[in-house]
């Protein structure tokens, strides 16, 4: 890993950000923080409960606050974001100002949708297929602002994706 390099993984829900980040942290022996888990540990509440009780606008404020804390106060080498974090300008600015390398894990909507619907993890912003597809389409223009872009093809395991990222970026 290059000296001082810090990696941020983004991409739509269900693409496998947390798993790829976990693989990278295991085989490179670098510290990984998952933004959603960090938020939940600090708030002592799940994101699902937070959004249900206080709404998405509140959650987005907490998300930015926690992202700032991770970037400015921890020694992370790789952070996996929640799927919406990179969409907000203040978060992209924060990440860029601190010189982090951003990687977009891209996949087809079908692939993400399959993972979303088969996961035990119930995501609070998911209603139905049509509204999720709309969100997916709207977000592409933000994700493509990342520094790097890796396509997650169904024939590749997330471990193989992580290996490729390690070889090409880190
Ligand atoms: C969100 C994605 C979730 C979580 C929250 C909002 C989003 O994370 O941060 O439910 O807006 O896409 P994952 O991408 O890990 O599911």
PDB file of C-alpha atoms and ligand atoms in Angstrom:
ATOM      1  CA  UNK A   1       0.000   0.000   0.000  1.00  0.00           C
ATOM      2  CA  UNK A   2       1.311   3.447  -0.904  1.00  0.00           C
ATOM      3  CA  UNK A   3       2.395   5.573   2.031  1.00  0.00           C
ATOM      4  CA  UNK A   4      -0.545   7.443   3.548  1.00  0.00           C
ATOM      5  CA  UNK A   5      -3.009   6.054   1.009  1.00  0.00           C
ATOM      6  CA  UNK A   6      -6.605   5.804   2.204  1.00  0.00           C
ATOM      7  CA  UNK A   7      -9.347   4.112   0.236  1.00  0.00           C
ATOM      8  CA  UNK A   8     -13.080   4.843   0.136  1.00  0.00           C
ATOM      9  CA  UNK A   9     -15.433   2.282  -1.438  1.00  0.00           C
ATOM     10  CA  UNK A  10     -18.748   3.397  -2.857  1.00  0.00           C
ATOM     11  CA  UNK A  11     -21.516   1.894  -4.984  1.00  0.00           C
ATOM     12  CA  UNK A  12     -25.186   1.003  -4.876  1.00  0.00           C
ATOM     13  CA  UNK A  13     -26.824  -1.086  -2.151  1.00  0.00           C
ATOM     14  CA  UNK A  14     -26.220  -4.786  -2.619  1.00  0.00           C
ATOM     15  CA  UNK A  15     -23.101  -4.460  -4.772  1.00  0.00           C
ATOM     16  CA  UNK A  16     -20.852  -5.882  -2.043  1.00  0.00           C
ATOM     17  CA  UNK A  17     -18.942  -2.852  -0.691  1.00  0.00           C
ATOM     18  CA  UNK A  18     -18.640  -4.129   2.876  1.00  0.00           C
ATOM     19  CA  UNK A  19     -17.534  -7.612   1.800  1.00  0.00           C
ATOM     20  CA  UNK A  20     -14.940  -6.340  -0.683  1.00  0.00           C
ATOM     21  CA  UNK A  21     -13.588  -3.949   1.966  1.00  0.00           C
ATOM     22  CA  UNK A  22     -13.426  -6.784   4.498  1.00  0.00           C
ATOM     23  CA  UNK A  23     -11.488  -8.986   2.027  1.00  0.00           C
ATOM     24  CA  UNK A  24      -9.067  -6.149   1.279  1.00  0.00           C
ATOM     25  CA  UNK A  25      -8.489  -5.470   4.950  1.00  0.00           C
ATOM     26  CA  UNK A  26      -7.857  -9.155   5.630  1.00  0.00           C
ATOM     27  CA  UNK A  27      -5.362  -9.862   2.921  1.00  0.00           C
ATOM     28  CA  UNK A  28      -3.548  -6.523   3.090  1.00  0.00           C
ATOM     29  CA  UNK A  29      -3.775  -6.421   6.898  1.00  0.00           C
ATOM     30  CA  UNK A  30      -5.101  -2.877   6.904  1.00  0.00           C
ATOM     31  CA  UNK A  31      -7.715  -1.273   9.112  1.00  0.00           C
ATOM     32  CA  UNK A  32     -11.229  -1.216   7.697  1.00  0.00           C
ATOM     33  CA  UNK A  33     -14.185   0.782   8.992  1.00  0.00           C
ATOM     34  CA  UNK A  34     -17.725   0.298   7.687  1.00  0.00           C
ATOM     35  CA  UNK A  35     -19.551   3.638   7.886  1.00  0.00           C
ATOM     36  CA  UNK A  36     -22.980   2.103   8.579  1.00  0.00           C
ATOM     37  CA  UNK A  37     -21.618  -0.074  11.403  1.00  0.00           C
ATOM     38  CA  UNK A  38     -19.710   2.897  12.839  1.00  0.00           C
ATOM     39  CA  UNK A  39     -22.927   4.976  12.844  1.00  0.00           C
ATOM     40  CA  UNK A  40     -24.887   2.187  14.528  1.00  0.00           C
ATOM     41  CA  UNK A  41     -22.246   1.652  17.211  1.00  0.00           C
ATOM     42  CA  UNK A  42     -22.110   5.387  18.018  1.00  0.00           C
ATOM     43  CA  UNK A  43     -25.870   5.874  17.990  1.00  0.00           C
ATOM     44  CA  UNK A  44     -26.587   2.641  19.797  1.00  0.00           C
ATOM     45  CA  UNK A  45     -29.381   2.136  17.308  1.00  0.00           C
ATOM     46  CA  UNK A  46     -29.709   0.499  13.904  1.00  0.00           C
ATOM     47  CA  UNK A  47     -29.945   2.694  10.809  1.00  0.00           C
ATOM     48  CA  UNK A  48     -33.309   1.173  10.133  1.00  0.00           C
ATOM     49  CA  UNK A  49     -34.584   2.336  13.564  1.00  0.00           C
ATOM     50  CA  UNK A  50     -32.977   5.752  13.152  1.00  0.00           C
ATOM     51  CA  UNK A  51     -34.621   6.389   9.770  1.00  0.00           C
ATOM     52  CA  UNK A  52     -37.948   5.091  11.038  1.00  0.00           C
ATOM     53  CA  UNK A  53     -37.899   7.261  14.174  1.00  0.00           C
ATOM     54  CA  UNK A  54     -36.172  10.413  12.973  1.00  0.00           C
ATOM     55  CA  UNK A  55     -36.354  10.344   9.190  1.00  0.00           C
ATOM     56  CA  UNK A  56     -33.831  10.223   6.352  1.00  0.00           C
ATOM     57  CA  UNK A  57     -32.778  13.886   6.625  1.00  0.00           C
ATOM     58  CA  UNK A  58     -31.660  13.289  10.215  1.00  0.00           C
ATOM     59  CA  UNK A  59     -29.854  10.107   9.168  1.00  0.00           C
ATOM     60  CA  UNK A  60     -27.956  11.981   6.429  1.00  0.00           C
ATOM     61  CA  UNK A  61     -26.731  14.540   8.992  1.00  0.00           C
ATOM     62  CA  UNK A  62     -25.547  11.775  11.289  1.00  0.00           C
ATOM     63  CA  UNK A  63     -23.931  10.032   8.310  1.00  0.00           C
ATOM     64  CA  UNK A  64     -21.870  13.127   7.415  1.00  0.00           C
ATOM     65  CA  UNK A  65     -20.881  13.687  11.048  1.00  0.00           C
ATOM     66  CA  UNK A  66     -19.679  10.092  11.377  1.00  0.00           C
ATOM     67  CA  UNK A  67     -17.865  10.145   8.046  1.00  0.00           C
ATOM     68  CA  UNK A  68     -16.014  13.251   9.271  1.00  0.00           C
ATOM     69  CA  UNK A  69     -15.142  11.515  12.506  1.00  0.00           C
ATOM     70  CA  UNK A  70     -13.762   8.476  10.663  1.00  0.00           C
ATOM     71  CA  UNK A  71     -11.709  10.564   8.241  1.00  0.00           C
ATOM     72  CA  UNK A  72     -10.386  13.077  10.758  1.00  0.00           C
ATOM     73  CA  UNK A  73     -10.078  11.054  13.924  1.00  0.00           C
ATOM     74  CA  UNK A  74      -9.295   7.443  13.060  1.00  0.00           C
ATOM     75  CA  UNK A  75      -6.361   5.637  11.456  1.00  0.00           C
ATOM     76  CA  UNK A  76      -8.498   3.741   8.927  1.00  0.00           C
ATOM     77  CA  UNK A  77      -6.967   2.672   5.628  1.00  0.00           C
ATOM     78  CA  UNK A  78     -10.182   1.616   3.966  1.00  0.00           C
ATOM     79  CA  UNK A  79     -13.767   2.714   4.564  1.00  0.00           C
ATOM     80  CA  UNK A  80     -16.895   1.210   3.011  1.00  0.00           C
ATOM     81  CA  UNK A  81     -19.685   3.788   2.658  1.00  0.00           C
ATOM     82  CA  UNK A  82     -23.431   3.219   2.727  1.00  0.00           C
ATOM     83  CA  UNK A  83     -24.841   3.433  -0.805  1.00  0.00           C
ATOM     84  CA  UNK A  84     -26.161   6.992  -0.405  1.00  0.00           C
ATOM     85  CA  UNK A  85     -23.212   8.693   1.279  1.00  0.00           C
ATOM     86  CA  UNK A  86     -21.243   9.507  -1.897  1.00  0.00           C
ATOM     87  CA  UNK A  87     -24.328  11.071  -3.487  1.00  0.00           C
ATOM     88  CA  UNK A  88     -24.151  14.104  -1.179  1.00  0.00           C
ATOM     89  CA  UNK A  89     -21.771  16.861  -2.159  1.00  0.00           C
ATOM     90  CA  UNK A  90     -20.576  17.645   1.360  1.00  0.00           C
ATOM     91  CA  UNK A  91     -19.439  14.035   1.779  1.00  0.00           C
ATOM     92  CA  UNK A  92     -17.628  13.948  -1.565  1.00  0.00           C
ATOM     93  CA  UNK A  93     -15.927  17.233  -0.642  1.00  0.00           C
ATOM     94  CA  UNK A  94     -14.847  15.895   2.731  1.00  0.00           C
ATOM     95  CA  UNK A  95     -13.426  12.742   1.144  1.00  0.00           C
ATOM     96  CA  UNK A  96     -11.602  14.660  -1.581  1.00  0.00           C
ATOM     97  CA  UNK A  97     -10.217  17.320   0.746  1.00  0.00           C
ATOM     98  CA  UNK A  98      -8.554  14.596   2.757  1.00  0.00           C
ATOM     99  CA  UNK A  99      -6.979  13.074  -0.337  1.00  0.00           C
ATOM    100  CA  UNK A 100      -8.695   9.696  -0.133  1.00  0.00           C
ATOM    101  CA  UNK A 101      -8.784   7.478  -3.231  1.00  0.00           C
ATOM    102  CA  UNK A 102     -12.379   6.640  -4.128  1.00  0.00           C
ATOM    103  CA  UNK A 103     -13.445   3.426  -5.814  1.00  0.00           C
ATOM    104  CA  UNK A 104     -16.851   2.811  -7.331  1.00  0.00           C
ATOM    105  CA  UNK A 105     -17.978  -0.793  -7.351  1.00  0.00           C
ATOM    106  CA  UNK A 106     -20.332  -0.882 -10.279  1.00  0.00           C
ATOM    107  CA  UNK A 107     -22.797  -3.577 -11.146  1.00  0.00           C
ATOM    108  CA  UNK A 108     -26.035  -4.021 -13.039  1.00  0.00           C
ATOM    109  CA  UNK A 109     -29.300  -3.151 -11.327  1.00  0.00           C
ATOM    110  CA  UNK A 110     -30.352  -6.814 -11.645  1.00  0.00           C
ATOM    111  CA  UNK A 111     -27.312  -7.975  -9.730  1.00  0.00           C
ATOM    112  CA  UNK A 112     -27.837  -5.436  -6.909  1.00  0.00           C
ATOM    113  CA  UNK A 113     -31.562  -6.137  -6.759  1.00  0.00           C
ATOM    114  CA  UNK A 114     -30.958  -9.883  -6.441  1.00  0.00           C
ATOM    115  CA  UNK A 115     -28.606  -9.270  -3.530  1.00  0.00           C
ATOM    116  CA  UNK A 116     -30.943  -6.743  -1.888  1.00  0.00           C
ATOM    117  CA  UNK A 117     -33.931  -9.077  -2.021  1.00  0.00           C
ATOM    118  CA  UNK A 118     -32.033 -12.177  -0.898  1.00  0.00           C
ATOM    119  CA  UNK A 119     -30.222 -10.480   1.991  1.00  0.00           C
ATOM    120  CA  UNK A 120     -31.194 -10.853   5.671  1.00  0.00           C
ATOM    121  CA  UNK A 121     -30.270  -7.194   6.036  1.00  0.00           C
ATOM    122  CA  UNK A 122     -33.542  -5.292   5.571  1.00  0.00           C
ATOM    123  CA  UNK A 123     -32.693  -1.930   4.034  1.00  0.00           C
ATOM    124  CA  UNK A 124     -34.930   0.929   5.218  1.00  0.00           C
ATOM    125  CA  UNK A 125     -34.992   2.867   1.947  1.00  0.00           C
ATOM    126  CA  UNK A 126     -36.081  -0.052  -0.191  1.00  0.00           C
ATOM    127  CA  UNK A 127     -39.743  -0.067  -1.089  1.00  0.00           C
ATOM    128  CA  UNK A 128     -40.276  -1.796  -4.399  1.00  0.00           C
ATOM    129  CA  UNK A 129     -38.352  -2.672  -7.525  1.00  0.00           C
ATOM    130  CA  UNK A 130     -39.472   0.335  -9.587  1.00  0.00           C
ATOM    131  CA  UNK A 131     -38.514   2.970  -6.988  1.00  0.00           C
ATOM    132  CA  UNK A 132     -35.199   1.204  -6.339  1.00  0.00           C
ATOM    133  CA  UNK A 133     -34.410   1.142 -10.070  1.00  0.00           C
ATOM    134  CA  UNK A 134     -35.164   4.881 -10.211  1.00  0.00           C
ATOM    135  CA  UNK A 135     -32.775   5.536  -7.307  1.00  0.00           C
ATOM    136  CA  UNK A 136     -30.155   3.340  -8.998  1.00  0.00           C
ATOM    137  CA  UNK A 137     -30.428   5.321 -12.253  1.00  0.00           C
ATOM    138  CA  UNK A 138     -30.352   8.697 -10.492  1.00  0.00           C
ATOM    139  CA  UNK A 139     -27.196   7.830  -8.606  1.00  0.00           C
ATOM    140  CA  UNK A 140     -25.032   6.676 -11.507  1.00  0.00           C
ATOM    141  CA  UNK A 141     -23.920  10.235 -12.302  1.00  0.00           C
ATOM    142  CA  UNK A 142     -22.525  10.622  -8.788  1.00  0.00           C
ATOM    143  CA  UNK A 143     -20.863   7.250  -8.557  1.00  0.00           C
ATOM    144  CA  UNK A 144     -18.990   7.879 -11.785  1.00  0.00           C
ATOM    145  CA  UNK A 145     -17.258  10.848 -10.099  1.00  0.00           C
ATOM    146  CA  UNK A 146     -15.139   8.362  -8.134  1.00  0.00           C
ATOM    147  CA  UNK A 147     -11.424   8.105  -9.011  1.00  0.00           C
ATOM    148  CA  UNK A 148     -11.584   4.420  -9.941  1.00  0.00           C
ATOM    149  CA  UNK A 149     -14.245   2.192 -11.312  1.00  0.00           C
ATOM    150  CA  UNK A 150     -14.468  -1.598 -10.982  1.00  0.00           C
ATOM    151  CA  UNK A 151     -17.219  -3.596 -12.602  1.00  0.00           C
ATOM    152  CA  UNK A 152     -18.525  -6.380 -10.387  1.00  0.00           C
ATOM    153  CA  UNK A 153     -19.467  -9.120 -12.848  1.00  0.00           C
ATOM    154  CA  UNK A 154     -21.537 -12.021 -11.529  1.00  0.00           C
ATOM    155  CA  UNK A 155     -18.843 -14.514 -12.585  1.00  0.00           C
ATOM    156  CA  UNK A 156     -16.276 -12.850 -10.314  1.00  0.00           C
ATOM    157  CA  UNK A 157     -16.311 -13.453  -6.586  1.00  0.00           C
ATOM    158  CA  UNK A 158     -16.039 -10.454  -4.297  1.00  0.00           C
ATOM    159  CA  UNK A 159     -12.693 -11.882  -3.196  1.00  0.00           C
ATOM    160  CA  UNK A 160     -11.469 -11.732  -6.809  1.00  0.00           C
ATOM    161  CA  UNK A 161     -12.661  -8.128  -7.106  1.00  0.00           C
ATOM    162  CA  UNK A 162     -10.778  -7.258  -3.931  1.00  0.00           C
ATOM    163  CA  UNK A 163      -7.651  -8.949  -5.318  1.00  0.00           C
ATOM    164  CA  UNK A 164      -7.924  -6.936  -8.526  1.00  0.00           C
ATOM    165  CA  UNK A 165      -8.316  -3.677  -6.596  1.00  0.00           C
ATOM    166  CA  UNK A 166      -5.290  -4.561  -4.501  1.00  0.00           C
ATOM    167  CA  UNK A 167      -3.209  -5.235  -7.626  1.00  0.00           C
ATOM    168  CA  UNK A 168      -4.286  -2.189  -9.595  1.00  0.00           C
ATOM    169  CA  UNK A 169      -4.928   0.584  -7.073  1.00  0.00           C
ATOM    170  CA  UNK A 170      -3.295  -0.132  -3.766  1.00  0.00           C
TER     171      UNK A 170
HETATM  172  C1  LIG B   1     -28.411   3.583   1.941  1.00  0.00           C
HETATM  173  C2  LIG B   1     -27.645   2.451   1.944  1.00  0.00           C
HETATM  174  C3  LIG B   1     -27.409   1.646   3.152  1.00  0.00           C
HETATM  175  C4  LIG B   1     -27.534   2.524   4.399  1.00  0.00           C
HETATM  176  C5  LIG B   1     -28.837   3.263   4.409  1.00  0.00           C
HETATM  177  C6  LIG B   1     -29.012   4.145   3.176  1.00  0.00           C
HETATM  178  C7  LIG B   1     -28.619   4.297   0.660  1.00  0.00           C
HETATM  179  O1  LIG B   1     -26.110   1.051   3.091  1.00  0.00           O
HETATM  180  O2  LIG B   1     -26.477   3.440   4.499  1.00  0.00           O
HETATM  181  O3  LIG B   1     -29.852   2.322   4.498  1.00  0.00           O
HETATM  182  O4  LIG B   1     -29.118   5.442   0.660  1.00  0.00           O
HETATM  183  O5  LIG B   1     -28.253   3.724  -0.404  1.00  0.00           O
HETATM  184  P1  LIG B   1     -25.700  -0.171   2.072  1.00  0.00           P
HETATM  185  O6  LIG B   1     -25.329   0.431   0.764  1.00  0.00           O
HETATM  186  O7  LIG B   1     -24.538  -0.801   2.753  1.00  0.00           O
HETATM  187  O8  LIG B   1     -26.883  -1.049   1.998  1.00  0.00           O
END
